[in-house]
XYZ file of C-alpha atoms in Angstrom:
225
model
C -1.992 -52.922 9.138
C -4.496 -50.557 10.753
C -4.522 -46.933 9.610
C -3.352 -45.354 12.852
C -1.397 -42.228 13.692
C 1.669 -44.324 14.556
C 1.462 -46.185 11.242
C 1.246 -42.911 9.287
C 4.267 -41.566 11.146
C 6.139 -44.778 10.322
C 5.333 -44.360 6.619
C 6.494 -40.739 6.765
C 9.842 -41.660 8.348
C 10.349 -44.525 5.877
C 9.738 -42.243 2.898
C 12.050 -39.573 4.263
C 14.842 -42.132 4.693
C 14.239 -43.560 1.213
C 14.288 -40.082 -0.352
C 17.577 -39.295 1.372
C 19.059 -42.605 0.165
C 18.019 -41.884 -3.432
C 19.543 -38.405 -3.372
C 22.762 -39.715 -1.818
C 23.017 -42.510 -4.406
C 22.406 -40.070 -7.260
C 25.167 -37.801 -5.963
C 27.527 -40.789 -5.662
C 26.842 -41.765 -9.281
C 27.671 -38.217 -10.355
C 30.953 -38.294 -8.441
C 31.771 -41.708 -9.859
C 31.188 -40.583 -13.448
C 33.525 -37.643 -12.948
C 36.353 -39.941 -11.857
C 36.109 -42.474 -14.701
C 38.596 -41.874 -17.489
C 38.161 -42.823 -21.168
C 40.444 -45.843 -20.743
C 38.449 -47.299 -17.836
C 36.003 -49.183 -20.042
C 35.240 -51.852 -17.462
C 34.565 -49.300 -14.760
C 32.420 -47.278 -17.147
C 30.333 -50.348 -18.001
C 29.767 -51.016 -14.306
C 28.783 -47.390 -13.792
C 26.272 -47.552 -16.666
C 24.805 -50.775 -15.308
C 24.417 -49.249 -11.846
C 22.801 -46.147 -13.304
C 20.257 -48.231 -15.245
C 19.454 -50.368 -12.199
C 19.131 -47.242 -10.103
C 16.641 -45.763 -12.572
C 14.509 -48.905 -12.410
C 14.537 -48.855 -8.601
C 13.532 -45.182 -8.557
C 10.655 -45.895 -10.967
C 9.371 -48.710 -8.762
C 9.706 -46.545 -5.668
C 7.864 -43.678 -7.382
C 4.946 -45.950 -8.310
C 4.801 -47.350 -4.781
C 4.914 -43.857 -3.310
C 1.996 -42.726 -5.491
C -0.029 -45.748 -4.402
C 0.674 -45.035 -0.728
C -0.259 -41.358 -1.167
C -3.542 -42.300 -2.870
C -4.481 -44.652 -0.041
C -3.587 -42.080 2.591
C -5.704 -39.400 0.907
C -8.631 -41.798 0.633
C -8.312 -42.757 4.291
C -8.209 -39.145 5.461
C -11.196 -38.160 3.317
C -13.447 -40.534 5.247
C -15.819 -38.541 7.470
C -15.020 -38.682 11.159
C -17.837 -38.144 13.646
C -17.245 -36.657 17.048
C -18.451 -38.699 20.035
C -21.682 -37.416 21.478
C -20.771 -38.030 25.116
C -17.362 -37.099 26.457
C -15.650 -37.984 29.681
C -13.440 -34.920 29.538
C -13.758 -31.285 28.562
C -16.611 -28.883 29.231
C -19.352 -30.544 31.258
C -18.170 -34.017 30.303
C -18.035 -35.603 33.750
C -21.339 -34.104 34.810
C -23.074 -35.314 31.634
C -21.697 -38.800 32.194
C -22.943 -38.827 35.800
C -26.406 -37.700 34.729
C -26.604 -40.446 32.111
C -25.561 -43.058 34.684
C -28.277 -41.849 37.087
C -30.859 -41.957 34.299
C -29.885 -45.543 33.537
C -30.330 -46.563 37.210
C -33.696 -44.831 37.766
C -36.334 -45.709 35.159
C -38.215 -42.771 33.768
C -35.640 -40.264 34.991
C -34.329 -38.032 32.238
C -31.201 -35.910 32.358
C -32.106 -32.679 30.629
C -29.211 -30.425 29.798
C -29.247 -26.789 30.636
C -28.680 -24.227 27.863
C -25.194 -23.616 29.259
C -24.329 -27.312 29.059
C -25.712 -27.565 25.546
C -23.610 -24.586 24.504
C -20.529 -26.113 26.120
C -21.075 -29.410 24.297
C -21.569 -27.575 21.019
C -18.338 -25.625 21.483
C -16.476 -28.829 22.380
C -17.815 -30.558 19.260
C -16.773 -27.624 17.076
C -13.298 -27.642 18.599
C -13.070 -31.358 17.923
C -14.080 -30.933 14.279
C -11.629 -28.035 13.809
C -8.819 -30.117 15.287
C -9.636 -32.979 12.911
C -9.661 -30.597 9.947
C -6.325 -29.048 10.938
C -4.752 -32.484 11.350
C -6.118 -33.592 7.991
C -4.657 -30.528 6.250
C -1.314 -31.087 7.945
C -1.239 -34.706 6.777
C -2.125 -33.663 3.225
C 0.779 -31.218 3.152
C 3.051 -33.908 4.568
C 2.039 -36.341 1.812
C 2.907 -33.769 -0.869
C 6.230 -33.039 0.828
C 7.155 -36.723 1.007
C 6.636 -37.213 -2.736
C 10.066 -37.489 -4.362
C 10.644 -35.472 -7.548
C 11.616 -38.499 -9.638
C 11.510 -36.497 -12.868
C 14.337 -34.329 -11.576
C 16.337 -37.445 -10.673
C 15.896 -38.803 -14.208
C 16.916 -35.444 -15.705
C 20.053 -35.428 -13.573
C 20.957 -38.939 -14.731
C 20.385 -37.986 -18.383
C 22.573 -34.923 -17.914
C 25.171 -37.182 -16.348
C 25.392 -39.284 -19.534
C 25.684 -36.160 -21.700
C 28.379 -34.627 -19.515
C 30.303 -37.881 -19.478
C 30.326 -37.949 -23.289
C 31.519 -34.345 -23.454
C 34.265 -35.102 -20.949
C 35.506 -38.035 -23.021
C 35.563 -35.902 -26.185
C 37.422 -33.151 -24.369
C 40.027 -35.599 -23.070
C 40.547 -37.053 -26.531
C 41.027 -33.562 -27.959
C 43.615 -32.756 -25.317
C 45.508 -35.956 -26.073
C 45.679 -35.065 -29.769
C 46.986 -31.602 -29.012
C 49.670 -32.913 -26.682
C 51.073 -35.134 -29.403
C 52.547 -32.022 -31.067
C 55.319 -32.038 -28.534
C 56.560 -35.552 -27.770
C 58.240 -34.750 -24.512
C 55.259 -32.764 -23.287
C 52.951 -35.604 -24.246
C 55.046 -38.086 -22.287
C 54.964 -35.878 -19.211
C 51.212 -35.433 -19.449
C 50.639 -39.142 -19.937
C 52.706 -39.893 -16.864
C 50.753 -37.325 -14.891
C 47.508 -38.757 -16.202
C 48.586 -42.262 -15.174
C 49.404 -41.080 -11.667
C 46.131 -39.182 -11.477
C 44.214 -42.195 -12.709
C 45.889 -44.490 -10.193
C 45.251 -42.050 -7.378
C 41.555 -41.691 -8.043
C 40.817 -45.255 -9.076
C 40.551 -46.176 -5.401
C 38.160 -43.302 -4.808
C 36.058 -44.378 -7.783
C 35.856 -47.909 -6.415
C 34.730 -46.553 -3.050
C 32.007 -44.479 -4.699
C 30.969 -47.507 -6.726
C 30.624 -49.505 -3.526
C 28.568 -46.733 -1.919
C 26.266 -46.652 -4.939
C 25.738 -50.419 -4.743
C 24.971 -50.179 -1.025
C 22.561 -47.296 -1.618
C 20.657 -49.161 -4.327
C 20.491 -52.301 -2.202
C 19.211 -50.353 0.809
C 16.588 -48.614 -1.321
C 15.465 -51.946 -2.778
C 15.034 -53.327 0.750
C 12.976 -50.279 1.750
C 10.690 -50.770 -1.263
C 10.404 -54.505 -0.583
C 9.402 -54.131 3.067
C 7.148 -51.137 2.353
C 5.238 -53.091 -0.299
C 4.554 -56.031 2.041
């Protein structure tokens, strides 16, 4: 694939979409963990497996993103030379006509006036400044596209810690409710209804997480080709 402006824009859009998918999947995993109760061991195991797979996908994507950024920086650091003769801009058409006449008549030179030389110099400087501005803009875009994977990993680690604290808190509440038998029965019934109500929502979030990871894996696969 040639390193063209269209190809760079395509890479930028692909990375933006992948970053959004990763953030959405991470948020879905957080929501899923908050809905899983201590008795939902099977659902918790599936959530842990998805979280581990998601971490591996993010690591692979991060490595691929660094490789792409390195290649883009290397490509943009190559010196670009401005064309000597232009067919547009200050004095461009006249210079082209003079060169064509010189090619038809042997020995005829096409000297440039000081004004034309100054115009060509200004045009060349404008061209170089435009290249420099575009290069700086692309460099900033590369830095912006880089996903903060460390923050994603911290969020997932916090998710595991919070899930453990939630389980301990629920177990403590169950022990305290056993003091009053009737109150415990009422709370258990309410907990069962709550669990049944949100089990469907947890399954939906689980499905969204699977779809997000699969979509991200496809993005990495096609980007690496």
